PDB file of C-alpha atoms in Angstrom:
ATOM      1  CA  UNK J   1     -42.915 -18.527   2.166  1.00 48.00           C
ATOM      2  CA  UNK J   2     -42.242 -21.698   2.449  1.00 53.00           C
ATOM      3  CA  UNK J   3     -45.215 -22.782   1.533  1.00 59.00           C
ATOM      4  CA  UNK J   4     -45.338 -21.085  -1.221  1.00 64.00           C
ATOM      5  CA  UNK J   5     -41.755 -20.429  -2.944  1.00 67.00           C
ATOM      6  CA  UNK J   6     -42.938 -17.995  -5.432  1.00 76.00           C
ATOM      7  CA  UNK J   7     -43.712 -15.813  -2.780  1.00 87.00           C
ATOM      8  CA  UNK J   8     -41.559 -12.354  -2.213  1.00 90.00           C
ATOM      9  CA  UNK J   9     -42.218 -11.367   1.511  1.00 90.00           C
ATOM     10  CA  UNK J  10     -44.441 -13.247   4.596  1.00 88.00           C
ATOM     11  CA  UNK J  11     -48.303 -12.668   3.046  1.00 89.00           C
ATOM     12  CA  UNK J  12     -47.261 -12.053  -0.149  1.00 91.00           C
ATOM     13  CA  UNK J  13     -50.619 -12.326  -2.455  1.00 90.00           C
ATOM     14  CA  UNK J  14     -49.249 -10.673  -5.332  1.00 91.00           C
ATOM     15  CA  UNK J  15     -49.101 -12.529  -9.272  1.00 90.00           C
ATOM     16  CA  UNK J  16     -46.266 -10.188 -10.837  1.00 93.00           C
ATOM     17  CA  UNK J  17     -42.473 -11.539 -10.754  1.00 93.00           C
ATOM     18  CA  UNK J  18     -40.072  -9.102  -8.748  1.00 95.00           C
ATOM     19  CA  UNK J  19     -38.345  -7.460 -11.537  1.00 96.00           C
ATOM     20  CA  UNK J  20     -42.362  -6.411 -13.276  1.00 96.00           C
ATOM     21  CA  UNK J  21     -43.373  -5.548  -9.720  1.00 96.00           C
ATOM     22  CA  UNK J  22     -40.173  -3.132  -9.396  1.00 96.00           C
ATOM     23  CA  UNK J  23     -41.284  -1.117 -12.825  1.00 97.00           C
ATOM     24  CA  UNK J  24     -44.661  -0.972 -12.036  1.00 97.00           C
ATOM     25  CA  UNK J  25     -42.946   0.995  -8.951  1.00 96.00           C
ATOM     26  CA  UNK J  26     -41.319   3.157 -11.415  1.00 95.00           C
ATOM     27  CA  UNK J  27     -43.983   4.064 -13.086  1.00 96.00           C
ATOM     28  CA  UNK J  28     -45.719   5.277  -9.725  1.00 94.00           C
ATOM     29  CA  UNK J  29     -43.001   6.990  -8.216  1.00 92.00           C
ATOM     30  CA  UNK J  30     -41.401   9.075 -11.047  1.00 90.00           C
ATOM     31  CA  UNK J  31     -43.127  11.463 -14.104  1.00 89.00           C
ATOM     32  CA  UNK J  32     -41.912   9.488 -16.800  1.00 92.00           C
ATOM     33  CA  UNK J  33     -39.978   5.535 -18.028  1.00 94.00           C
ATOM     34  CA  UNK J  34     -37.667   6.724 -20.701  1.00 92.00           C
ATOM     35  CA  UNK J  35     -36.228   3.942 -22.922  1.00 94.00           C
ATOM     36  CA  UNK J  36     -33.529   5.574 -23.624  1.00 90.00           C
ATOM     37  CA  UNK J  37     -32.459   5.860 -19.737  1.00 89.00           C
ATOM     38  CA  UNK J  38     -33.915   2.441 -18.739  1.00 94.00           C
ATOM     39  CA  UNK J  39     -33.497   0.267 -21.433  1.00 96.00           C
ATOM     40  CA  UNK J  40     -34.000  -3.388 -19.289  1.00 97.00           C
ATOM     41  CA  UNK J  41     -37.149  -1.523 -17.787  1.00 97.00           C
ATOM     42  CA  UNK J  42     -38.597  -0.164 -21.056  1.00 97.00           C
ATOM     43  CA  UNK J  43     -38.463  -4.405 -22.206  1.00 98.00           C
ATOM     44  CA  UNK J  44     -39.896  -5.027 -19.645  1.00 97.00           C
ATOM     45  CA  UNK J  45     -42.903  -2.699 -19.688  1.00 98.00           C
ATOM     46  CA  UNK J  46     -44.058  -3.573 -22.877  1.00 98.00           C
ATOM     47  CA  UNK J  47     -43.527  -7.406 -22.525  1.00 97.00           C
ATOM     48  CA  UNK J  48     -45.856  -7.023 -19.539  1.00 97.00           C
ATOM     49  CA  UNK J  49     -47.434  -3.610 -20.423  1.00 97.00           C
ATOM     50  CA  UNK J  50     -51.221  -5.590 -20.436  1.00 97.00           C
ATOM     51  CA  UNK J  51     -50.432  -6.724 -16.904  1.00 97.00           C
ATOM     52  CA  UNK J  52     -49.116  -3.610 -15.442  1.00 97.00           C
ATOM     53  CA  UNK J  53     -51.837  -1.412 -17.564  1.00 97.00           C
ATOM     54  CA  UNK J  54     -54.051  -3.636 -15.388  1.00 97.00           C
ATOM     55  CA  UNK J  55     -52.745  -3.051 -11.713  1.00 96.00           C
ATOM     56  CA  UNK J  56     -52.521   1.130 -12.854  1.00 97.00           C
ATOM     57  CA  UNK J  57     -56.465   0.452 -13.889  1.00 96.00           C
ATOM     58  CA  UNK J  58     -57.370  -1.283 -10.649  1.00 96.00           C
ATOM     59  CA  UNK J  59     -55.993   2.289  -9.175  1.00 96.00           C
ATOM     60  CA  UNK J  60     -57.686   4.073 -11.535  1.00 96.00           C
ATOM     61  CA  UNK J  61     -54.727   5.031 -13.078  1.00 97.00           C
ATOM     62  CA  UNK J  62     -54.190   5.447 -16.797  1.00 96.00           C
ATOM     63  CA  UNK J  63     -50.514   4.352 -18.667  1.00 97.00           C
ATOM     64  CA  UNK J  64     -49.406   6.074 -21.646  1.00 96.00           C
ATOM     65  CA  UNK J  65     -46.473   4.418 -24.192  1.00 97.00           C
ATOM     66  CA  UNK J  66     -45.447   7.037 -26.962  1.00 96.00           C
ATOM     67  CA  UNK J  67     -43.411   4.226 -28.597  1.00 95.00           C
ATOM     68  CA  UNK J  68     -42.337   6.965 -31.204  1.00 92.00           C
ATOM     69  CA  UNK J  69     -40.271   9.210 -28.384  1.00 91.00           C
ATOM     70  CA  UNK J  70     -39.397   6.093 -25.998  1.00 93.00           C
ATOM     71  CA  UNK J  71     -41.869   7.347 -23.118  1.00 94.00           C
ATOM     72  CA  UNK J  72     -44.048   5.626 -20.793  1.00 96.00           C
ATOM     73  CA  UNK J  73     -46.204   8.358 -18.211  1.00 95.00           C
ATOM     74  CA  UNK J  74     -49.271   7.562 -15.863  1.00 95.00           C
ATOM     75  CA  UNK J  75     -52.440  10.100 -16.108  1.00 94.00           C
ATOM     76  CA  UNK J  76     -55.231  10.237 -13.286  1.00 94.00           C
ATOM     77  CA  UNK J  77     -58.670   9.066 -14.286  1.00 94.00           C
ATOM     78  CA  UNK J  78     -61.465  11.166 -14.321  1.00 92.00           C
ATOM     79  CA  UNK J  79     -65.201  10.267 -15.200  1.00 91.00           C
ATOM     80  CA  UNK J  80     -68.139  11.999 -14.685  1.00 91.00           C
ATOM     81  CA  UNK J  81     -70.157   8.719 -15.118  1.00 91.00           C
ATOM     82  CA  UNK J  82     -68.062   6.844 -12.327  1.00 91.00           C
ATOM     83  CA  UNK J  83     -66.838   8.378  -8.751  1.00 93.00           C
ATOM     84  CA  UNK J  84     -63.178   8.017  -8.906  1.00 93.00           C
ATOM     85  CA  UNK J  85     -61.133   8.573  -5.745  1.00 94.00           C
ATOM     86  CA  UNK J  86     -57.803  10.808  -6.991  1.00 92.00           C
ATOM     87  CA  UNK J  87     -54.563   8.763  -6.134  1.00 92.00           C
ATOM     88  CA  UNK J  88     -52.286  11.531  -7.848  1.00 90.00           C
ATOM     89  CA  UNK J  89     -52.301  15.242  -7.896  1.00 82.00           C
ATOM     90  CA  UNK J  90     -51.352  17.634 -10.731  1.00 76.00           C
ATOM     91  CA  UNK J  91     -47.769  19.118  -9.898  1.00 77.00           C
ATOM     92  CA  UNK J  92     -47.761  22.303 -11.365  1.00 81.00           C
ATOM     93  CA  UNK J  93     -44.408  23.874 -12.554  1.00 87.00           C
ATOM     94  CA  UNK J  94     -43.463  26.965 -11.038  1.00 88.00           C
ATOM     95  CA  UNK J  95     -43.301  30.164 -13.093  1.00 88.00           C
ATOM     96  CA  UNK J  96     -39.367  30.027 -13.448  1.00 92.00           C
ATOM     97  CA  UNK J  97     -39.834  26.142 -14.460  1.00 93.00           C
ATOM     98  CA  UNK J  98     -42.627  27.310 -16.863  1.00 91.00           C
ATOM     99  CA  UNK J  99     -40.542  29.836 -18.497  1.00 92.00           C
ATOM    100  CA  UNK J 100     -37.648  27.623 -19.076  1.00 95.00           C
ATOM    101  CA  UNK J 101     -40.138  25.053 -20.408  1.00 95.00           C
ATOM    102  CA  UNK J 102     -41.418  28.004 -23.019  1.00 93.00           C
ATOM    103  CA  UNK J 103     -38.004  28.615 -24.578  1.00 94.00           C
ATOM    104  CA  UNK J 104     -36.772  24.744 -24.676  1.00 96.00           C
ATOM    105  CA  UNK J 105     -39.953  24.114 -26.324  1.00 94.00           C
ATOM    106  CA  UNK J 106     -39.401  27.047 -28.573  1.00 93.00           C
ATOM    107  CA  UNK J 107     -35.312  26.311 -29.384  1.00 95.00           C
ATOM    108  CA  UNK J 108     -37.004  22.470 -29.776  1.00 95.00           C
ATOM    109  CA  UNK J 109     -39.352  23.004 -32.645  1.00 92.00           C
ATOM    110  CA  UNK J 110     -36.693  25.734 -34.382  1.00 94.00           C
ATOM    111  CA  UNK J 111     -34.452  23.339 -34.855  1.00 94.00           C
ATOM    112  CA  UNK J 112     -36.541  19.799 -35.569  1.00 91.00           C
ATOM    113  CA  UNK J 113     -38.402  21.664 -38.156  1.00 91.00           C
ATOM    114  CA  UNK J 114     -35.223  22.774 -39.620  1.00 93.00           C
ATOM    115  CA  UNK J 115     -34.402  19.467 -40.007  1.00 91.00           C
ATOM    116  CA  UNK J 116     -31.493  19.223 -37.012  1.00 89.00           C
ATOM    117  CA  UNK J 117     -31.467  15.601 -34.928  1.00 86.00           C
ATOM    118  CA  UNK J 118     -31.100  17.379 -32.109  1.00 88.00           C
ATOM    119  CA  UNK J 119     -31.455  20.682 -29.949  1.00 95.00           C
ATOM    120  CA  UNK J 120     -29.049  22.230 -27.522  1.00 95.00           C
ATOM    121  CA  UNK J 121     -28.778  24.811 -25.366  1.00 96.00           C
ATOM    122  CA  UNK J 122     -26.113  26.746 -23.014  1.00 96.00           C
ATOM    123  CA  UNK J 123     -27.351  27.732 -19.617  1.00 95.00           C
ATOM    124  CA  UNK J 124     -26.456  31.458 -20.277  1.00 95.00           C
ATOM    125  CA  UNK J 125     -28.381  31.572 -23.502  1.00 95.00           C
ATOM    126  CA  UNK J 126     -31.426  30.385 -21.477  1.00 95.00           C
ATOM    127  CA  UNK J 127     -30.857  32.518 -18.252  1.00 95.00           C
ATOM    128  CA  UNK J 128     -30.466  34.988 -20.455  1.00 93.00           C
ATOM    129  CA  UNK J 129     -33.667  34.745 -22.060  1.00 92.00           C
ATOM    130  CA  UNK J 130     -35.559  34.317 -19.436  1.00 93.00           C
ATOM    131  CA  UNK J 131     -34.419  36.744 -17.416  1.00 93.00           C
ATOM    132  CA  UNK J 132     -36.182  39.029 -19.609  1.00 89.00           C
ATOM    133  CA  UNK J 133     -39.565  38.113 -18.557  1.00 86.00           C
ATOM    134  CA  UNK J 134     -38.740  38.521 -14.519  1.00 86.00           C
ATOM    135  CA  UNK J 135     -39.856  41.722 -12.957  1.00 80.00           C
ATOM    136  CA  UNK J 136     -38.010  43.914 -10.403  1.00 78.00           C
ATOM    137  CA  UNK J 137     -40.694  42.591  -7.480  1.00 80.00           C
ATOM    138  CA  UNK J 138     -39.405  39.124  -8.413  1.00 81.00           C
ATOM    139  CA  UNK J 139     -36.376  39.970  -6.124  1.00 85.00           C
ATOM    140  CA  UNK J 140     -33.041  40.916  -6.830  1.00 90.00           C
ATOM    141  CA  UNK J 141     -30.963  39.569 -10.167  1.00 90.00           C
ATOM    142  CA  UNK J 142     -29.271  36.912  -8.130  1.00 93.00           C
ATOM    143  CA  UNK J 143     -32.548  35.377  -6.413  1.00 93.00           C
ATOM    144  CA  UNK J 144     -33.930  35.437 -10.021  1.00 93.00           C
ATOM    145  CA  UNK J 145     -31.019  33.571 -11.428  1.00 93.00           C
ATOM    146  CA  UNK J 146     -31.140  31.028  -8.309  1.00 94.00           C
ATOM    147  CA  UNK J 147     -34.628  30.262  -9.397  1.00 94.00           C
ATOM    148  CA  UNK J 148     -33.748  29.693 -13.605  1.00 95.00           C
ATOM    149  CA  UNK J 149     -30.347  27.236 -12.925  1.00 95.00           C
ATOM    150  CA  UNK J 150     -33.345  25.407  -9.584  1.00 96.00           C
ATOM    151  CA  UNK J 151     -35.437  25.040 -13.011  1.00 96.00           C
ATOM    152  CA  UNK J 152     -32.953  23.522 -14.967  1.00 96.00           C
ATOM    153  CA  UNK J 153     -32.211  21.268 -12.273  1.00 95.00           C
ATOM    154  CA  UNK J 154     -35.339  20.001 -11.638  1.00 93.00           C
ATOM    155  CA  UNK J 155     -36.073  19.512 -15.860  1.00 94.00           C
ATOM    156  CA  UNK J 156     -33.124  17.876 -15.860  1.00 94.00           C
ATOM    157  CA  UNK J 157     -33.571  15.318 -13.253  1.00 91.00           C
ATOM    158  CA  UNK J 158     -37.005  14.477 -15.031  1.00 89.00           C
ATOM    159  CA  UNK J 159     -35.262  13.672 -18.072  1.00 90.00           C
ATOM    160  CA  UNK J 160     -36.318  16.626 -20.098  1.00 93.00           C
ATOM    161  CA  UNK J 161     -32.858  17.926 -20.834  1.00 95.00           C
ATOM    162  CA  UNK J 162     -29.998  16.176 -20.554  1.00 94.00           C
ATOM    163  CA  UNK J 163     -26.332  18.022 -19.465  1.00 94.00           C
ATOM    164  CA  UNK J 164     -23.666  16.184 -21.997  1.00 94.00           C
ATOM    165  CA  UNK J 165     -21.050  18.712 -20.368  1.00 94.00           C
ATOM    166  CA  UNK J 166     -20.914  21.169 -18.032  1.00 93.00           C
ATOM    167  CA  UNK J 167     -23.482  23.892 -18.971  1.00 93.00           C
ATOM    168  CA  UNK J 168     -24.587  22.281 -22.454  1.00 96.00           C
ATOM    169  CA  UNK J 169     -27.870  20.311 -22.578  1.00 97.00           C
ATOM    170  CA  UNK J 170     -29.426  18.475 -25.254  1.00 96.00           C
ATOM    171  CA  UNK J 171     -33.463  19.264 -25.091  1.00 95.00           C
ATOM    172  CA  UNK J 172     -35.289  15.592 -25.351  1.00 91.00           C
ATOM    173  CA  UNK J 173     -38.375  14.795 -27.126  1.00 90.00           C
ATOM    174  CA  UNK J 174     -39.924  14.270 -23.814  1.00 92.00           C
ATOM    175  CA  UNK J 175     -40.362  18.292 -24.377  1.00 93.00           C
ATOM    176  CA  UNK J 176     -43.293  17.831 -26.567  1.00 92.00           C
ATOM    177  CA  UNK J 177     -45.221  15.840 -24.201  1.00 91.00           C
ATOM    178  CA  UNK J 178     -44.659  18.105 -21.447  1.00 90.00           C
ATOM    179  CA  UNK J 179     -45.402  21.145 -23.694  1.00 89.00           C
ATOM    180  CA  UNK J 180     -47.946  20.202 -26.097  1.00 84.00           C
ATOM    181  CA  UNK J 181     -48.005  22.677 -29.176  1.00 82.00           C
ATOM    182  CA  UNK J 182     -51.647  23.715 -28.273  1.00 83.00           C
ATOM    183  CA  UNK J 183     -50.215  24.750 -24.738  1.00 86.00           C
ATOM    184  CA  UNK J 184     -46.716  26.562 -25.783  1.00 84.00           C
ATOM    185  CA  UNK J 185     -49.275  28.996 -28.166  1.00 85.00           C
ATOM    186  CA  UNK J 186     -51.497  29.730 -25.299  1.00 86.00           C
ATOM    187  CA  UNK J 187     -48.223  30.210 -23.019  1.00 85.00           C
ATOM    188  CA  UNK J 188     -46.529  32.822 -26.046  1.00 82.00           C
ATOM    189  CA  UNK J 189     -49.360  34.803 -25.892  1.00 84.00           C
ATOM    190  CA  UNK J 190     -49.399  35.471 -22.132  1.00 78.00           C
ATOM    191  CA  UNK J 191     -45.549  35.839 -22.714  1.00 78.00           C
ATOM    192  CA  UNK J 192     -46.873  38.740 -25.225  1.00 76.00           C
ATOM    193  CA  UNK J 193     -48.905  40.291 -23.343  1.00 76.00           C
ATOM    194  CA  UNK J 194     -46.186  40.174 -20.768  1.00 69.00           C
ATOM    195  CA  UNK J 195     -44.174  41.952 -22.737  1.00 65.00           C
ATOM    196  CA  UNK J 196     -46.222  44.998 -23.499  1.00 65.00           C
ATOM    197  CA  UNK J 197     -47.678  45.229 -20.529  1.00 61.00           C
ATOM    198  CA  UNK J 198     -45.555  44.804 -17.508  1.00 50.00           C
ATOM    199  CA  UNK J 199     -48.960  44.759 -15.281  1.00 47.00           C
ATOM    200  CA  UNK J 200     -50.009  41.505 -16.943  1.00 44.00           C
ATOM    201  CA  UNK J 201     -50.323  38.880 -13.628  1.00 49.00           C
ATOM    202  CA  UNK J 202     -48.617  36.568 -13.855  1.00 47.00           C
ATOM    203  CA  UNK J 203     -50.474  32.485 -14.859  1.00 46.00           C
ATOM    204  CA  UNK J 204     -51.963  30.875 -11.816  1.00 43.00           C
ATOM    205  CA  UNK J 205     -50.355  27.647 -11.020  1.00 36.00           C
ATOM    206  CA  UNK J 206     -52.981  25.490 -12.214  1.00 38.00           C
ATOM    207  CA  UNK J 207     -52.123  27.353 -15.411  1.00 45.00           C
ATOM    208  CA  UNK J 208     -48.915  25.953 -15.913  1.00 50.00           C
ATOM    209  CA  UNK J 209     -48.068  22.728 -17.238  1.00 53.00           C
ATOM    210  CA  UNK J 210     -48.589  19.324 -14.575  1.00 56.00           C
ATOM    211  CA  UNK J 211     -48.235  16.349 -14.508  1.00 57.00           C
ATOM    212  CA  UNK J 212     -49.956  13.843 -12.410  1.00 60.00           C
ATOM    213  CA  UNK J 213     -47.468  12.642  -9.491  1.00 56.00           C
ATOM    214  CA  UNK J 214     -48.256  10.215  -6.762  1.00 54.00           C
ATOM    215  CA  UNK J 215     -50.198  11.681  -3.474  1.00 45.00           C
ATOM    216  CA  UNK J 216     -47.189  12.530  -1.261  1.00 38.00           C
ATOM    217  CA  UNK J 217     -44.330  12.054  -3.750  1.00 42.00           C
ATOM    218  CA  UNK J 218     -41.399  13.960  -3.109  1.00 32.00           C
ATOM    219  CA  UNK J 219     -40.857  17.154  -5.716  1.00 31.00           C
TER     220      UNK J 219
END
């Protein structure tokens, strides 16, 4: 290091300056950058989003910017011309997660067409709601409402919703990425069939939304 001072750490080969090298971390440990949460990050990323684009491509890893909704995501690269080794997995939702997903995304689009700046919801409206779609084999009333409140937990550690006081979240446009329109329809319709026939299965994991996570990454 003392040869060379702009080193970080003993062997330390790497180009990027500390504070780059610590978002390019970001990006490959959580789901999503939002601007919003990480303001001096977000500047960051797209004064050195070439750069950083670059290191993600080495890995074969894609980045995504929605500038619009203040989001920055990776995706895994596939190609059927190249062999690509997978660095990250799909993380499926579970089918509590995917339910609360379904109405946010639902209560989200309500109110943004109707021309509101924002959507909110109470925890009891969406227990309530989703309740609905549990069966009796998907244990008792309390293990079911366990495994909504876990789901609304987990979305809003992700940055999905965000809890402005106790019980009340505000639904972020992250929602649409998550949910693409294309994928709430196909999820309704299950939901439909669901609801006229309580022998429908249930959607296999790989059916619910993912998102591509790093190979051994914590849920």
């Amino acid at each position: 290091m003392e040869n060379d001072p702009d080193a970080l750490f003993a062997g330390d080969r790497g180009i990027l300056d500390a504070d780059v090298r610590r978002v390019l971390v970001r990006i490959l440990q959580r789901r999503f950058l939002l601007a919003e949460n990480s303001p001096a990050e977000w500047k960051l990323l797209l004064e050195h989003q070439q750069m950083i684009e670059s290191r993600l491509n080495d890995l074969f890893v894609r980045l995504v910017v929605d500038h619009e909704r203040g989001v920055a995501y990776k995706e895994q690269v596939r190609s059927d011309e190249v062999e690509v080794p997978i660095l990250l997995k799909d993380e499926a939702y579970s089918r509590a997660e995917t339910l609360v997903l379904v109405y946010l995304r639902t209560v989200f689009q309500r109110e943004t067409t109707a021309g509101a700046p924002s959507a909110r919801v109470d925890v009891e409206e969406v227990e309530q709601t989703v309740l609905t779609y549990f069966a009796e084999s998907d244990g008792t009333r309390a293990s079911q409402q366990r495994a909504v409140r876990t789901a609304i937990a987990r979305l809003d550690r992700e940055g999905i919703i965000e809890e402005e006081s106790e019980g009340r979240f505000r639904i972020g446009p992250l929602i649409e990425i998550v949910l693409s329109a294309e994928v709430l329809r196909e999820l309704q319709k299950w939901l439909d069939a669901q609801t006229t026939d309580a022998a429908t299965a249930t959607p296999s994991a790989g059916e619910a939304p993912a998102s591509d996570t790093a190979e051994g990454e914590l849920a």
